[in-house]
XYZ file of C-alpha atoms in Angstrom:
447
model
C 53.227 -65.009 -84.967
C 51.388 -64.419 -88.134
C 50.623 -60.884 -86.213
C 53.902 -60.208 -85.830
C 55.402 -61.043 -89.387
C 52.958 -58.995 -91.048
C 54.060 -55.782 -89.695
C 57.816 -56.683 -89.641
C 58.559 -58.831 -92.283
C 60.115 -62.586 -92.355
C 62.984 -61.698 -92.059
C 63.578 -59.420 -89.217
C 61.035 -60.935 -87.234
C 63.315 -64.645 -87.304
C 66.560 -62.427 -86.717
C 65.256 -61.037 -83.469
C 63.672 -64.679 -82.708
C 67.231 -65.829 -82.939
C 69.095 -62.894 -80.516
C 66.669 -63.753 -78.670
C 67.229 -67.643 -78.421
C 70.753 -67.419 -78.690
C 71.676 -64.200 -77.093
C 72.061 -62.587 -73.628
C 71.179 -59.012 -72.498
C 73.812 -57.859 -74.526
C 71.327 -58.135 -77.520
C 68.997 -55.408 -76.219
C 69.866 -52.666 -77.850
C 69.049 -54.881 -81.274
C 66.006 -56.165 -79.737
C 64.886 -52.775 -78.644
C 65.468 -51.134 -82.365
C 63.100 -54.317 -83.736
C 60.592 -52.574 -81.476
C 61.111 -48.838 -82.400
C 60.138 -49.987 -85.996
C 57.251 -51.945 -84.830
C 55.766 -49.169 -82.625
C 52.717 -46.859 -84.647
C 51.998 -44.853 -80.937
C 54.679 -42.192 -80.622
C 54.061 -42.727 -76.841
C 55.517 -46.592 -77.372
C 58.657 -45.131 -79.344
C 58.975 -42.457 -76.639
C 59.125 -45.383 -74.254
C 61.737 -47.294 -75.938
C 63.562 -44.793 -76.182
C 63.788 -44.357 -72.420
C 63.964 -48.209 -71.630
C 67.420 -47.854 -73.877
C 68.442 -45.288 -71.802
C 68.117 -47.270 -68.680
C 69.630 -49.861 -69.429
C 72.552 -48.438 -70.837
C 73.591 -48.427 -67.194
C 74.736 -51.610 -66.461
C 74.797 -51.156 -62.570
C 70.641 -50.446 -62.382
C 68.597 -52.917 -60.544
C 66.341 -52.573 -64.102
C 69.866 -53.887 -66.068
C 70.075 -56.515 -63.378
C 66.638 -57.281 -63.875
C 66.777 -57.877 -67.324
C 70.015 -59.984 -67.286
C 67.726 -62.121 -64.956
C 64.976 -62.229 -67.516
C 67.466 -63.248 -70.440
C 69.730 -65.670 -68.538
C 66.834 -68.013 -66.515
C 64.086 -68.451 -68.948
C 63.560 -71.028 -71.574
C 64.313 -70.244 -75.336
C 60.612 -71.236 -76.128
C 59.457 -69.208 -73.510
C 61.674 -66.511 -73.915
C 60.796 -66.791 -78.220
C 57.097 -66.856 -77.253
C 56.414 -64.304 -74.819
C 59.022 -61.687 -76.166
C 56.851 -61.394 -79.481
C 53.182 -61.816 -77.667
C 53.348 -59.426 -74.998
C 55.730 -56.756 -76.263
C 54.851 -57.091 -79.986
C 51.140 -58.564 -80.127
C 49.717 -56.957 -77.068
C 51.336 -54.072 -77.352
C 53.223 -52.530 -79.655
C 50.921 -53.850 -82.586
C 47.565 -54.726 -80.453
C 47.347 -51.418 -79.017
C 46.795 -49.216 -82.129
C 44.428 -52.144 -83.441
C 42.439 -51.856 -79.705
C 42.096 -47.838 -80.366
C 40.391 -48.070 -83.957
C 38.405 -50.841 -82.888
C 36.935 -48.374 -80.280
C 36.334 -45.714 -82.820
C 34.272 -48.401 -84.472
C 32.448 -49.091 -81.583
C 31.810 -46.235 -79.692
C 33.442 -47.504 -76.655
C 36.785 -48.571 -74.952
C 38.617 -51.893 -76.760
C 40.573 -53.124 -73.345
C 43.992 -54.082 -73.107
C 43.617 -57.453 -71.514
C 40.121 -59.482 -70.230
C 40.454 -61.521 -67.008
C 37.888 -64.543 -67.141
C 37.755 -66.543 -64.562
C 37.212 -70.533 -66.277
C 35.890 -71.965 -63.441
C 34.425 -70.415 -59.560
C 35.640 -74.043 -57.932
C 38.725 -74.169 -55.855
C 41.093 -76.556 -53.773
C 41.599 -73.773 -50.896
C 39.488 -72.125 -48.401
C 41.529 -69.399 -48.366
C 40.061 -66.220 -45.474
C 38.002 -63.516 -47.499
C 39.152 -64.171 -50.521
C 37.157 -62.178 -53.292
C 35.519 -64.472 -54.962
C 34.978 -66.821 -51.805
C 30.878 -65.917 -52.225
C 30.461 -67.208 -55.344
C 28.415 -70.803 -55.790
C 31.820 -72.823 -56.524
C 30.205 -74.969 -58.835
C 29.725 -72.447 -61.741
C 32.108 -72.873 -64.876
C 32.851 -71.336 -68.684
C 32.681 -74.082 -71.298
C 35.642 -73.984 -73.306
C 34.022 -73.506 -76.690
C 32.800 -70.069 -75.090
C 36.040 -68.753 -73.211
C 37.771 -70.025 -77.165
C 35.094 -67.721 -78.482
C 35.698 -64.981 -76.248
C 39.551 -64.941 -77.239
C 38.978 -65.033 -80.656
C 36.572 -62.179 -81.112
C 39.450 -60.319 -78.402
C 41.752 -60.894 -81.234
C 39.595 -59.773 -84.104
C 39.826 -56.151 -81.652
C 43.252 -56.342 -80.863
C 43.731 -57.992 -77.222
C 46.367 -60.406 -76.929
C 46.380 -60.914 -73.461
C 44.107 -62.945 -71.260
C 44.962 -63.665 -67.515
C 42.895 -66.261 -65.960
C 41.837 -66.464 -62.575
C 38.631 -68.146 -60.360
C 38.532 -70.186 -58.472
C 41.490 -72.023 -58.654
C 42.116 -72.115 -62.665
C 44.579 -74.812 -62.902
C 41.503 -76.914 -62.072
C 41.226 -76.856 -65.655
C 44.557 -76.678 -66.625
C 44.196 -79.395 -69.515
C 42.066 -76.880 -71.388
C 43.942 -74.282 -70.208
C 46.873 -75.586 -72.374
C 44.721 -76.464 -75.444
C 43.597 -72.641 -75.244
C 47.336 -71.577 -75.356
C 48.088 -73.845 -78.142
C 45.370 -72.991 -80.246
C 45.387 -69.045 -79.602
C 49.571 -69.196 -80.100
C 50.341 -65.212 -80.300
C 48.512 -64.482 -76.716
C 49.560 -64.460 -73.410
C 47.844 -66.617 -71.011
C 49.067 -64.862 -67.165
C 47.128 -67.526 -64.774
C 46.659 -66.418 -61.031
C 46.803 -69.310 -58.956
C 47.554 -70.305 -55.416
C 50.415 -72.764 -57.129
C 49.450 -75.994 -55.347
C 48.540 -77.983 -58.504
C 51.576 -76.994 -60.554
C 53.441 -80.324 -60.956
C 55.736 -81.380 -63.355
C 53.831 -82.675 -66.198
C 51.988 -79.234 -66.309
C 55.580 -77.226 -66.604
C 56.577 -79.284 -69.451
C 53.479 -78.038 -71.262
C 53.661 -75.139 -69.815
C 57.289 -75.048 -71.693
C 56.386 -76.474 -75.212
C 53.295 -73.896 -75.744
C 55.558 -71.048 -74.357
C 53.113 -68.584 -73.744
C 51.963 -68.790 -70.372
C 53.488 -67.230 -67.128
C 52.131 -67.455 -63.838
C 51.532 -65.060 -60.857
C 51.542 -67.209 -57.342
C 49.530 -65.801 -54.812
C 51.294 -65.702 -51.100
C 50.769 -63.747 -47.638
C 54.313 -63.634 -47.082
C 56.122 -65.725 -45.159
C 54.969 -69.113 -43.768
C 53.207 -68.245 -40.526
C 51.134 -65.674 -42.753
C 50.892 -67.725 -45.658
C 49.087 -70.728 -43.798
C 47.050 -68.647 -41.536
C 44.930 -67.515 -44.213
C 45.083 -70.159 -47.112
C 45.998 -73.880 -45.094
C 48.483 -75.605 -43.229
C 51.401 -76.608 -45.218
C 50.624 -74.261 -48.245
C 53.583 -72.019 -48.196
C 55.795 -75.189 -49.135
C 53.543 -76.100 -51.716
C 54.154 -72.598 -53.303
C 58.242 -72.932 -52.716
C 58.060 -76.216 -54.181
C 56.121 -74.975 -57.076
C 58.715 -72.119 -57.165
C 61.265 -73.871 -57.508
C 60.137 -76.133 -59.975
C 59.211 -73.277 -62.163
C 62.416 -71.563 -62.033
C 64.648 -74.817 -63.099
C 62.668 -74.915 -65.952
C 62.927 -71.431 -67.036
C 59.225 -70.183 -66.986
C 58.524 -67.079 -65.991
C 56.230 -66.206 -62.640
C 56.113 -63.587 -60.347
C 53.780 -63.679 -56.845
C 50.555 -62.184 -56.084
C 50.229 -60.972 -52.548
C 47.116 -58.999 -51.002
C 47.898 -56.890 -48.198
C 46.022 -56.286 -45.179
C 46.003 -54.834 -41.979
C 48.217 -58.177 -41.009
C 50.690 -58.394 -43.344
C 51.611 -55.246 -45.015
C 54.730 -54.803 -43.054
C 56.016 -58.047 -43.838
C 54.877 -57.883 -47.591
C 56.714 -54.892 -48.149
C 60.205 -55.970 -46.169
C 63.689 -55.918 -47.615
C 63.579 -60.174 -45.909
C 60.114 -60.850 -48.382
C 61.076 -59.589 -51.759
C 64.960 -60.992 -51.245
C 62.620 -64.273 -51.042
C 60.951 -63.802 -53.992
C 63.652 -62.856 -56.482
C 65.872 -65.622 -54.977
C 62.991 -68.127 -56.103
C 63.096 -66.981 -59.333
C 60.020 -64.170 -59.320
C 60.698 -61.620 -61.825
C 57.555 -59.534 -60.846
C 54.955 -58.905 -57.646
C 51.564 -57.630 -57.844
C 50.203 -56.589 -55.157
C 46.216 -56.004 -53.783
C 44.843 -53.944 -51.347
C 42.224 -56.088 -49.902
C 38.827 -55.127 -50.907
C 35.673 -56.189 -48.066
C 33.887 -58.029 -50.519
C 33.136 -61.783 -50.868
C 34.067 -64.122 -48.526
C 34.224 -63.394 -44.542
C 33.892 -60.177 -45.550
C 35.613 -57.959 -42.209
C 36.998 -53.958 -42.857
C 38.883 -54.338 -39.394
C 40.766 -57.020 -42.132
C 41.592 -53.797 -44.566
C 45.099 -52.221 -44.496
C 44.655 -49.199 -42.834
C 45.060 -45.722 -44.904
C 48.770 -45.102 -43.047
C 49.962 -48.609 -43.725
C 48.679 -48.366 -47.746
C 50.773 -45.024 -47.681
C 53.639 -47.554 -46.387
C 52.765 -49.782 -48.983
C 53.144 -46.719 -51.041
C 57.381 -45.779 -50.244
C 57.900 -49.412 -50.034
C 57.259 -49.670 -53.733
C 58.900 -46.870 -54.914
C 62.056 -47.654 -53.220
C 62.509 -51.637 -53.933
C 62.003 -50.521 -57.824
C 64.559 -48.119 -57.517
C 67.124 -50.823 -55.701
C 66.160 -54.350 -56.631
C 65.681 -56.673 -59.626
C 62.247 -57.036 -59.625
C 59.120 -55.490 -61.033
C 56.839 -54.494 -58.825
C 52.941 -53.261 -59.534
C 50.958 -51.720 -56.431
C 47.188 -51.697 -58.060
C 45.835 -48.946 -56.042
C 48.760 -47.220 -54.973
C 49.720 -47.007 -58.571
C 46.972 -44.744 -60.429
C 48.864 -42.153 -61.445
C 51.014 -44.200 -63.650
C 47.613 -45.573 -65.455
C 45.661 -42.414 -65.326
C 43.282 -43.775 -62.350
C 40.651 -46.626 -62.818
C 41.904 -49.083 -65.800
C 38.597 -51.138 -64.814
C 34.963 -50.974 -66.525
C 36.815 -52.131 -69.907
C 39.076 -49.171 -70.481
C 42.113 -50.947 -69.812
C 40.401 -54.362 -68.601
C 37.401 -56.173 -67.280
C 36.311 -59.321 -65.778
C 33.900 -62.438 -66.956
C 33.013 -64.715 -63.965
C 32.330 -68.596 -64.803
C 28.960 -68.146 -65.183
C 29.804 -65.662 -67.747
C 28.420 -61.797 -65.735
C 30.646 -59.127 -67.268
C 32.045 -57.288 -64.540
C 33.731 -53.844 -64.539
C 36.268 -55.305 -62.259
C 37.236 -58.308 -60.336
C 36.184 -56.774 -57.474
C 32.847 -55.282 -58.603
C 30.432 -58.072 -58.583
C 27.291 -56.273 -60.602
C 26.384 -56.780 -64.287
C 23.984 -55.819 -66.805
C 24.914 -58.731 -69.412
C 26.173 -61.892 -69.775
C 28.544 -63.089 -72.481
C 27.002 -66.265 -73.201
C 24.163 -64.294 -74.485
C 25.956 -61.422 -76.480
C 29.135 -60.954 -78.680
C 32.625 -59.381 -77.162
C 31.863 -56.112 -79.035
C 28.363 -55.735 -77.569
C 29.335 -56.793 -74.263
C 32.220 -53.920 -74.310
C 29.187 -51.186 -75.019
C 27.160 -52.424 -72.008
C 25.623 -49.325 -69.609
C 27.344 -49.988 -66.772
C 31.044 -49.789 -68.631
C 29.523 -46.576 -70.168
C 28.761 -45.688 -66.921
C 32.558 -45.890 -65.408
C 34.014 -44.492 -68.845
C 32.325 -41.142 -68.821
C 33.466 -40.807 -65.240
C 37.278 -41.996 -65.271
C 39.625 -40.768 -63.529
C 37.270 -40.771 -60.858
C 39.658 -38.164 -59.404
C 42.067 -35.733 -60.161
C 44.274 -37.464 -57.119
C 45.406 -40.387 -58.746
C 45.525 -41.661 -55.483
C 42.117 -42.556 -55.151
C 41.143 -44.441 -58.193
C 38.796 -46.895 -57.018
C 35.058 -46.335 -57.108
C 35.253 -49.212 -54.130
C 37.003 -48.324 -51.551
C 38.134 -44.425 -52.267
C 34.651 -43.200 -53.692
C 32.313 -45.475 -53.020
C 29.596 -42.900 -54.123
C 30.648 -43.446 -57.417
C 29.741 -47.056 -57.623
C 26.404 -46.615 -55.849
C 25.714 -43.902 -59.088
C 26.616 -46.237 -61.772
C 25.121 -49.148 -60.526
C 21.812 -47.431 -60.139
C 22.315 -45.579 -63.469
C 22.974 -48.407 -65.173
C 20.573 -50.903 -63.524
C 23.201 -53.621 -63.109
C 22.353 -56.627 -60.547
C 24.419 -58.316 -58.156
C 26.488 -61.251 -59.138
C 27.007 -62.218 -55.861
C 25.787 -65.838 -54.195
C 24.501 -63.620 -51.160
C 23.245 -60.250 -51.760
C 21.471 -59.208 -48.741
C 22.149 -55.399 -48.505
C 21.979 -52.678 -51.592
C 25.000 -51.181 -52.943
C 24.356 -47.890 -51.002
C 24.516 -50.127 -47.747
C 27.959 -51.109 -49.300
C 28.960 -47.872 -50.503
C 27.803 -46.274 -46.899
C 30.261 -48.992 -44.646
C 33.347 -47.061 -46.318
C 32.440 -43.696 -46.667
C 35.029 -43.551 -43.329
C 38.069 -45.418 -44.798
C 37.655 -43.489 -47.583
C 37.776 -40.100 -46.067
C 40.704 -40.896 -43.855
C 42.513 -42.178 -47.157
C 41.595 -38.982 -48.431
C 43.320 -37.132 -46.370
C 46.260 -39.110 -46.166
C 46.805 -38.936 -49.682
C 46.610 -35.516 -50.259
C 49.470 -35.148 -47.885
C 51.775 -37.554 -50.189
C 50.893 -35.572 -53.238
C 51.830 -32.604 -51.632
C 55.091 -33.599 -50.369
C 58.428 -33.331 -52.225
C 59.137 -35.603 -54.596
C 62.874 -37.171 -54.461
């Protein structure tokens, strides 16, 4: 917390540790102030500001959610994450992230997404990074590297994904406990949480979770193996009696966005204890790769009201990735906001954009960050006035056949048998139709 203290001082820093510990929602207001001081971007104090507002109403879902948030986790938890994320990462990381760019030249990302290891207990249908070799992995001296030189430029949040990442969840914990004011969010399909892993989980404090699910149990199993749904409700479960904080991770597709986006699902999830969703479109890259598998453009403008409403009526905190670029301004990939290091180490724009010109083994943080093909997607973001369509993927997949060429980055991909433009050319039609479908929610009134 040494991060923390610095900018505060001793002593209000262990007074809000202790409302925090000790108190219920009721402390907010206190715990807010502590963060109006800490804030340097007038945007952060703006949003303070209007997060007091809120939840001066004690009958909003977003008061509900946040007596949720106070009452079930674990003090240590609770301690750890409440100065990490909202001090560390944000409120103090941020302004250190945008003078570390200046220094640069180029974009200092909020979080990086590394992925310690490409091997995995599931088989799970198309999954993204189901064409990978599975036997490729990051050493932990270089993913302890990585997150130390993120420090030195302000990023205090890593999420970890693969693979399966709790595959190496014994250096997964040594990571947390050395690198103390991060958070570590780990996406995993939950079957290897057990109990001795949630009491570590609970004495480091600052890790949380994000379960990935299809939905119900018919769905579920269908795509990632018979009898995982109970796995995940078991590791639910277990989770929420001991006060950690999760959410779910759900990718939608032309199966399951219907019953991804019902009123019966998300009762489900914030009855097991998830305090946040994010949800995927599903990209055809990967494994079993199959665009008849893609949501279709009407059911992602579904996906779209869904959203919208259950945040305006439920205690939960919901993030739609594509559906939600005009809160972030389009693209966050190509390390404006984020990027993604793959166990053999490629840095990729995104987790879904498997082409690199660099690997970090070979470079430092700060060169990798100024690599041509990040260039490449900075000088083009937003990618579209329609915040809409913010992917270079799967909404203008012209734009990742330019930067790919213009920055002569090579597939990271186990099988690459057709060029980027052959990619780029097999959407061109969802694309267009999305098009058109968007422009006809941005034109119609707003409620």
């Amino acid at each position: 917390m040494n991060l923390a203290r610095s900018i505060l001082g001793e002593k209000v820093l262990e007074q809000g540790i202790r409302y925090l510990v000790n108190g219920t929602e009721e402390k907010l207001p206190f715990l807010l102030h502590i963060g109006e001081i800490a804030a340097k971007d007038p945007n952060h104090k703006n949003n303070i500001k209007n997060i007091r507002r809120v939840l001066e109403n004690k009958d909003s879902n977003w008061y509900k959610f946040a007596r949720r948030l106070f009452r079930n986790t674990h003090p240590n938890i609770k301690k750890k994450i409440a100065v990490n994320f909202f001090l560390n990462a944000s409120l103090l990381g941020v302004p250190k992230q945008k003078e570390a760019a200046q220094k640069i030249g180029a974009s200092v990302p909020w979080a990086i997404l590394i992925d310690p290891t490409e091997r995995c207990n599931l088989n799970c249908k198309g999954c993204w990074a189901g064409d990978y070799q599975r036997t490729k992995e990051l050493d932990f001296e270089t993913i302890d590297r990585i997150l130390t030189e993120g420090e030195e430029l302000g990023i205090y949040f890593t999420v970890l994904s693969g693979g399966e990442p709790l595959i190496r969840k014994d250096d997964i914990i040594k990571l947390a406990e050395k690198h103390n004011e991060q958070v570590f969010h780990i996406f995993t399909n939950g079957t290897l949480i057990d109990d001795n892993l949630v009491k570590e989980v609970v004495r480091v404090g600052n890790i949380t979770f994000a379960i990935s699910i299809e939905g119900f149990e018919e769905k579920t199993d269908e795509r990632r193996g018979k009898g995982v749904f109970k796995k995940i409700m078991e590791a639910m479960d277990l989770l929420r009696e001991n006060g950690c904080i999760f959410g779910f991770s759900a990718t939608y597709t032309r199966n399951n966005t219907e019953e991804l986006a019902s009123d019966e699902f998300i009762d489900l999830m914030i009855e097991k204890g998830a305090v946040f969703g994010w949800l995927f479109t599903y990209i055809p890259i990967g494994k079993d790769v199959d665009l008849e598998f893609m949501a279709t453009p009407e059911q992602r403008a579904y996906m779209y009201e869904r959203v919208r409403r259950i945040r305006d009526e439920k205690p939960i905190f919901l993030v739609d990735f594509w559906n939600d670029g005009e809160a972030s301004n389009g693209c966050i990939a190509g390390g404006r906001r984020y990027f993604h290091i793959n166990a053999a180490g490629d840095v990729e724009p995104c987790a879904f954009v498997h082409y690199s010109t660099c690997n970090i083994k070979d470079i430092s943080l700060k060169k990798a960050l100024q690599n041509p093909l990040f260039k490449a997607y900075q000088k083009r973001q937003p990618f579209d006035k329609n915040l809409l369509r913010p992917c270079p993927l799967i909404d203008h997949p012209e734009a990742i056949a330019e930067m790919v060429r213009e920055s002569r980055a090579l597939s990271t991909q186990l099988k690459s048998d057709e060029s980027v433009e052959e990619f780029a050319k097999k959407l061109f039609p969802y694309a267009e139709e999305w098009q058109k479908v968007s422009e006809e929610i941005t034109c119609a009134p707003r409620h």
